[in-house]
CSV table of C-alpha atoms in Angstrom, one decimal:
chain,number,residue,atom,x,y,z
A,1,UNK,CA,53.8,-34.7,-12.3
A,2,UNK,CA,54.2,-31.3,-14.1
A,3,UNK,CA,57.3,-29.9,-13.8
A,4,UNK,CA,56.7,-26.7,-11.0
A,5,UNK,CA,57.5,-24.2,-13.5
A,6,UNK,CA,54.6,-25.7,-15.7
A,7,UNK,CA,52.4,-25.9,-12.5
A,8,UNK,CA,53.2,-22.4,-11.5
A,9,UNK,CA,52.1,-20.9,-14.7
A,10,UNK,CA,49.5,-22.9,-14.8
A,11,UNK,CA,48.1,-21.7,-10.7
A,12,UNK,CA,49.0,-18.2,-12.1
A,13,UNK,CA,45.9,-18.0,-14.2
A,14,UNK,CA,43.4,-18.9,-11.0
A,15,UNK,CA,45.7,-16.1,-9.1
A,16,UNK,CA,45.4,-13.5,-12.2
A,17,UNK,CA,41.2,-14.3,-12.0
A,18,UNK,CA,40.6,-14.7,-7.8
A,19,UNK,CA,44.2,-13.4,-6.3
A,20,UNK,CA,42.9,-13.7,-2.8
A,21,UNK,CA,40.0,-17.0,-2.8
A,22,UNK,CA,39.0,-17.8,0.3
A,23,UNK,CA,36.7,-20.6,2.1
A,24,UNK,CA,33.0,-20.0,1.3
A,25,UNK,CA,32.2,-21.3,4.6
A,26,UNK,CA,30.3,-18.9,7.2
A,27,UNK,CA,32.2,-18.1,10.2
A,28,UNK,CA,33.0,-15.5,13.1
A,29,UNK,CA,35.8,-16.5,14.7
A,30,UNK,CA,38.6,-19.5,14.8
A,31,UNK,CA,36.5,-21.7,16.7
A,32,UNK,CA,33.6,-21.4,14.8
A,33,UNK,CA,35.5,-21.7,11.5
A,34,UNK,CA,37.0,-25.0,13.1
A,35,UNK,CA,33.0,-26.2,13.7
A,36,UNK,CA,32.3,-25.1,10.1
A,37,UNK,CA,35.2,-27.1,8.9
A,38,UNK,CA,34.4,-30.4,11.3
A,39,UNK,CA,30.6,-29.7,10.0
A,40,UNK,CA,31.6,-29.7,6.3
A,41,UNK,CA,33.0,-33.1,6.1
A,42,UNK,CA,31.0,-35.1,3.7
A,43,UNK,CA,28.6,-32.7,3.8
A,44,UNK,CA,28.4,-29.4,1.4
A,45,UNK,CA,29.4,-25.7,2.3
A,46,UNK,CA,26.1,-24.4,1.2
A,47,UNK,CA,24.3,-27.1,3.4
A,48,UNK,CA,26.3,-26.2,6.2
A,49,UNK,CA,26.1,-22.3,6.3
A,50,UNK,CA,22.0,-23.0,6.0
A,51,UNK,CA,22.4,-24.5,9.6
A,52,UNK,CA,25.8,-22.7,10.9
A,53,UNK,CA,24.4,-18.7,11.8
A,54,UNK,CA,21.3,-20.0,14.3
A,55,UNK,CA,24.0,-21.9,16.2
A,56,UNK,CA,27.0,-19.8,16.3
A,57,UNK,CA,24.3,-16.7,17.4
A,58,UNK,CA,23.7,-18.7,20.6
A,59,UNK,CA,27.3,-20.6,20.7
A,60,UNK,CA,30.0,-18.8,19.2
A,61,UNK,CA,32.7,-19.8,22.1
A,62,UNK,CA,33.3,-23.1,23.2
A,63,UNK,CA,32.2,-22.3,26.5
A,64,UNK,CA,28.7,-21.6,25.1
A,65,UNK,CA,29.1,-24.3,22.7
A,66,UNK,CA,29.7,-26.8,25.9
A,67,UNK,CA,26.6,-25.0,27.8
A,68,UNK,CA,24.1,-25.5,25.0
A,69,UNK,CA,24.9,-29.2,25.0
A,70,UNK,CA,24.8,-32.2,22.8
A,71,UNK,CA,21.0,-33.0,22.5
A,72,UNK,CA,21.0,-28.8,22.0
A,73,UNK,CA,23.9,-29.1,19.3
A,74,UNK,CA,22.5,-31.6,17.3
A,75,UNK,CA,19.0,-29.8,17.0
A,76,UNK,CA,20.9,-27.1,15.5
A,77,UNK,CA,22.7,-29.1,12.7
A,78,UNK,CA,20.3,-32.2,12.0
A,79,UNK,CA,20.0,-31.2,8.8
A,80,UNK,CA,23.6,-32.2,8.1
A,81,UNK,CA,25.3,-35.4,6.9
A,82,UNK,CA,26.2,-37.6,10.1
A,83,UNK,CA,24.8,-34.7,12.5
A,84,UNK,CA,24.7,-37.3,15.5
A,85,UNK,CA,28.6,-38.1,15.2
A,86,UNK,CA,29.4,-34.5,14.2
A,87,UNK,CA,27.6,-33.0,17.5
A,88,UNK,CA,29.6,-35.5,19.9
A,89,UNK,CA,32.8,-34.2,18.1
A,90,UNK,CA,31.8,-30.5,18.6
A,91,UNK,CA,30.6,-31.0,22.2
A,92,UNK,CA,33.8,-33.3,23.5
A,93,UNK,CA,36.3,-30.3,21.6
A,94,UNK,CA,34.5,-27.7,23.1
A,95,UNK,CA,35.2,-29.5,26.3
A,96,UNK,CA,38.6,-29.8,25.7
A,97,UNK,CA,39.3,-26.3,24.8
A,98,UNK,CA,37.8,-24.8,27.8
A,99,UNK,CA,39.4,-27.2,30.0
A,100,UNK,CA,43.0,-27.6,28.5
A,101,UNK,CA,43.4,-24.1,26.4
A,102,UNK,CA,41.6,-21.5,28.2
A,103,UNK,CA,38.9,-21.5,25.5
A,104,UNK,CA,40.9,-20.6,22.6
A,105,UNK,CA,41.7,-22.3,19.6
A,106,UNK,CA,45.3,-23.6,19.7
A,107,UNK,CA,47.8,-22.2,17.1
A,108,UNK,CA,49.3,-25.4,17.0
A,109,UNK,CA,49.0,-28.1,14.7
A,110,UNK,CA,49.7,-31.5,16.9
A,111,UNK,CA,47.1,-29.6,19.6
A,112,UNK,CA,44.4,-29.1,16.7
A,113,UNK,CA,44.8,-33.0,15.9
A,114,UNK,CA,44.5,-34.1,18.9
A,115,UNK,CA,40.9,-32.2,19.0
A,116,UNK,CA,37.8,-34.6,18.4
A,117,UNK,CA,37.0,-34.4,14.8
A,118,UNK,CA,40.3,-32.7,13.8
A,119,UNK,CA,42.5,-34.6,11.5
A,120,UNK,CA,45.5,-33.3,9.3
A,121,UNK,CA,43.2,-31.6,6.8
A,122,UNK,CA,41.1,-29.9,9.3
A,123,UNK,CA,44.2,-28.9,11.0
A,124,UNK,CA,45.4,-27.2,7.6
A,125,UNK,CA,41.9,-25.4,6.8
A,126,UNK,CA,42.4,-23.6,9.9
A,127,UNK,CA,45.9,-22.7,9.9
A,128,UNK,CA,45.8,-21.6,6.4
A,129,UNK,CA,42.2,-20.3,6.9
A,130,UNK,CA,43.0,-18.2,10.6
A,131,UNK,CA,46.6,-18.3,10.6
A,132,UNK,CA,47.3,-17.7,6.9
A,133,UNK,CA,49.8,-20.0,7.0
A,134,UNK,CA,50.7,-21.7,3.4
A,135,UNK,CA,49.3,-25.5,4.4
A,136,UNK,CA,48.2,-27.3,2.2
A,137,UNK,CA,44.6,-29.0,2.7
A,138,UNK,CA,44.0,-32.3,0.4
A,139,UNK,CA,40.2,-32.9,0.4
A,140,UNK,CA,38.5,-34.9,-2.6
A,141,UNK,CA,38.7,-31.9,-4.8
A,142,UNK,CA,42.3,-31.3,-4.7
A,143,UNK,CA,42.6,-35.1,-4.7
A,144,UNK,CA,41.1,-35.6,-7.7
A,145,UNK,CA,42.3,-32.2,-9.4
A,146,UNK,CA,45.6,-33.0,-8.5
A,147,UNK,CA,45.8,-36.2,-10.4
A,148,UNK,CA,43.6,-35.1,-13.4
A,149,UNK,CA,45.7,-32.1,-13.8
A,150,UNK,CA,49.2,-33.6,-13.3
A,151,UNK,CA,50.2,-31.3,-10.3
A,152,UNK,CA,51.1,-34.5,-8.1
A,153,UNK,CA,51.9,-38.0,-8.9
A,154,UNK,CA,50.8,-39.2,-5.3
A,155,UNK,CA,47.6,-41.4,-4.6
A,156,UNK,CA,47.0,-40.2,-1.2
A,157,UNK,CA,46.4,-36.6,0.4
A,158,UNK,CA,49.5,-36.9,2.4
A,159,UNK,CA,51.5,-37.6,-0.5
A,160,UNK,CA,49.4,-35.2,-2.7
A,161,UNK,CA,50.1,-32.6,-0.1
A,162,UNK,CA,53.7,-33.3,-0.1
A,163,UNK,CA,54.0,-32.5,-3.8
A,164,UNK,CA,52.3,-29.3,-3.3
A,165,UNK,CA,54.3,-28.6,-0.9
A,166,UNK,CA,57.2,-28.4,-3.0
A,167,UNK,CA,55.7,-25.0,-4.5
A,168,UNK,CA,56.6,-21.4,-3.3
A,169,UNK,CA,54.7,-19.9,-0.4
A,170,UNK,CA,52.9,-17.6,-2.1
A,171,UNK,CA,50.8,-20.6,-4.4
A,172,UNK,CA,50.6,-22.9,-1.1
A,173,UNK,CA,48.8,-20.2,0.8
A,174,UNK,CA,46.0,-20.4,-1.9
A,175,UNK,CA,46.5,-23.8,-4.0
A,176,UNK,CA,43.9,-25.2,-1.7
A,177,UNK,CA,41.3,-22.9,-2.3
A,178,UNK,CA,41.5,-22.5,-6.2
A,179,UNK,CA,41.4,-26.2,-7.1
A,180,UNK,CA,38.2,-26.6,-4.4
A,181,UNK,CA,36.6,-23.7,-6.1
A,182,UNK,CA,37.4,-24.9,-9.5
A,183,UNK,CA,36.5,-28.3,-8.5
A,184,UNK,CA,33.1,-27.4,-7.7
A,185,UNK,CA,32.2,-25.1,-10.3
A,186,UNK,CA,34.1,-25.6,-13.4
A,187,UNK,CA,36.1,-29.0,-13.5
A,188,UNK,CA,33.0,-30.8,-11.7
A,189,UNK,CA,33.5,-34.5,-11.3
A,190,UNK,CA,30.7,-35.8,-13.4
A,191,UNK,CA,30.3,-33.3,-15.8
A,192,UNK,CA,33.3,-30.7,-15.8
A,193,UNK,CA,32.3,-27.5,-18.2
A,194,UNK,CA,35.2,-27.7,-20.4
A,195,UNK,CA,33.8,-24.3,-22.5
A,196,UNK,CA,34.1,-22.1,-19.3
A,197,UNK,CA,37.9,-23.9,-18.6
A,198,UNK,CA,40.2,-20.7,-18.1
A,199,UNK,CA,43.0,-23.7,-18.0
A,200,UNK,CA,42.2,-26.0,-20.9
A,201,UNK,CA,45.4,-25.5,-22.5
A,202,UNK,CA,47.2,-27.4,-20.0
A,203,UNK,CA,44.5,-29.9,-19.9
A,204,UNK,CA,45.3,-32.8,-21.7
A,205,UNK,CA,42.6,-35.0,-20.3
A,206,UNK,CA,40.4,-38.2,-22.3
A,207,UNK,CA,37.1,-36.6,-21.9
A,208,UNK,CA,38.5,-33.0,-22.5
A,209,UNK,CA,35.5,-31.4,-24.4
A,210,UNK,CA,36.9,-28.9,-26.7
């Protein structure tokens, strides 16, 4: 692991080019950025906004998300990775909200995990996400970033997360969303475009390209 002056300096280049990133996912509200987020596991953000706008303009609550109903949900997002499993989740948490939290979103992160289809990453989408609180969100991008670029020495998100963690407020807020972004459109994982790198001087990787 870098020391966290190295990995400050290194963060301040993605803050200098995108200060304020933010998820590309579609949404309207906190509950439908929490179905966008449950939506986008395994699956990509571009495949899920393709299917996310016809259902939050008929279920943007969870009371309306509970009316439509599962066959109704799943219609709506078949075109997604593991729809079927994915639909149960967002039909048993709309439940749950409208039945244990009025039909709001909980600001809480042991409420959010105890949601159907919440786990800790989820939990720290939406409270960094909604809440813009500095959590720190581990998904296979920051995962793999976090390793290849020397930010962590964990092997798991909850110990990658608590190296990140160890950074200033002000990087934790965003850390998330400039490795995913750089992740997916720079640093790829089978063919990372080295020439369009704004980092490569701290990269000291094998199959570096320049």
């Amino acid at each position: 692991m870098r020391p966290l002056t190295e990995i400050c300096a290194l963060l301040d280049v993605f803050k200098q080019q995108d200060p304020n990133p933010g998820t590309e996912l579609f949404y309207k509200n906190a509950f439908t950025l929490l179905v966008a987020i449950i939506l986008s596991a395994q699956s990509t953000d571009k495949g899920v906004n393709k299917a996310t706008p016809a259902l939050f303009a008929v279920a943007d609550t969870p009371q309306k998300m509970y009316d439509l109903g599962l066959e109704k949900i799943k219609e709506y997002i078949k075109t997604i990775g593991l729809y079927n499993n994915k639909a149960k989740s967002i039909y048993e948490m709309s439940r749950i909200l409208v039945e244990q939290h009025g039909g709001e979103v909980p600001h809480d992160r042991e409420a959010l995990e105890k949601l159907p289809g919440v786990g800790r990453k989820t939990a720290n989408v939406i409270l960094n996400v909604w809440w813009n609180e500095p959590t720190v969100a581990v998904d296979t991008h920051v995962l793999r970033l976090a390793e290849r670029l020397q930010l962590s020495d964990g092997k798991t998100p909850l110990s990658v997360e608590a190296d990140l963690n160890k950074l200033p407020d002000e990087y934790r807020r965003h850390v998330n969303h400039w490795l995913v972004l750089f992740g997916r459109y720079i640093c790829k994982a089978q063919k990372p475009d080295c020439a369009n790198c704004p980092i490569t001087r701290f990269c000291s990787c094998k199959d570096k390209k320049i």
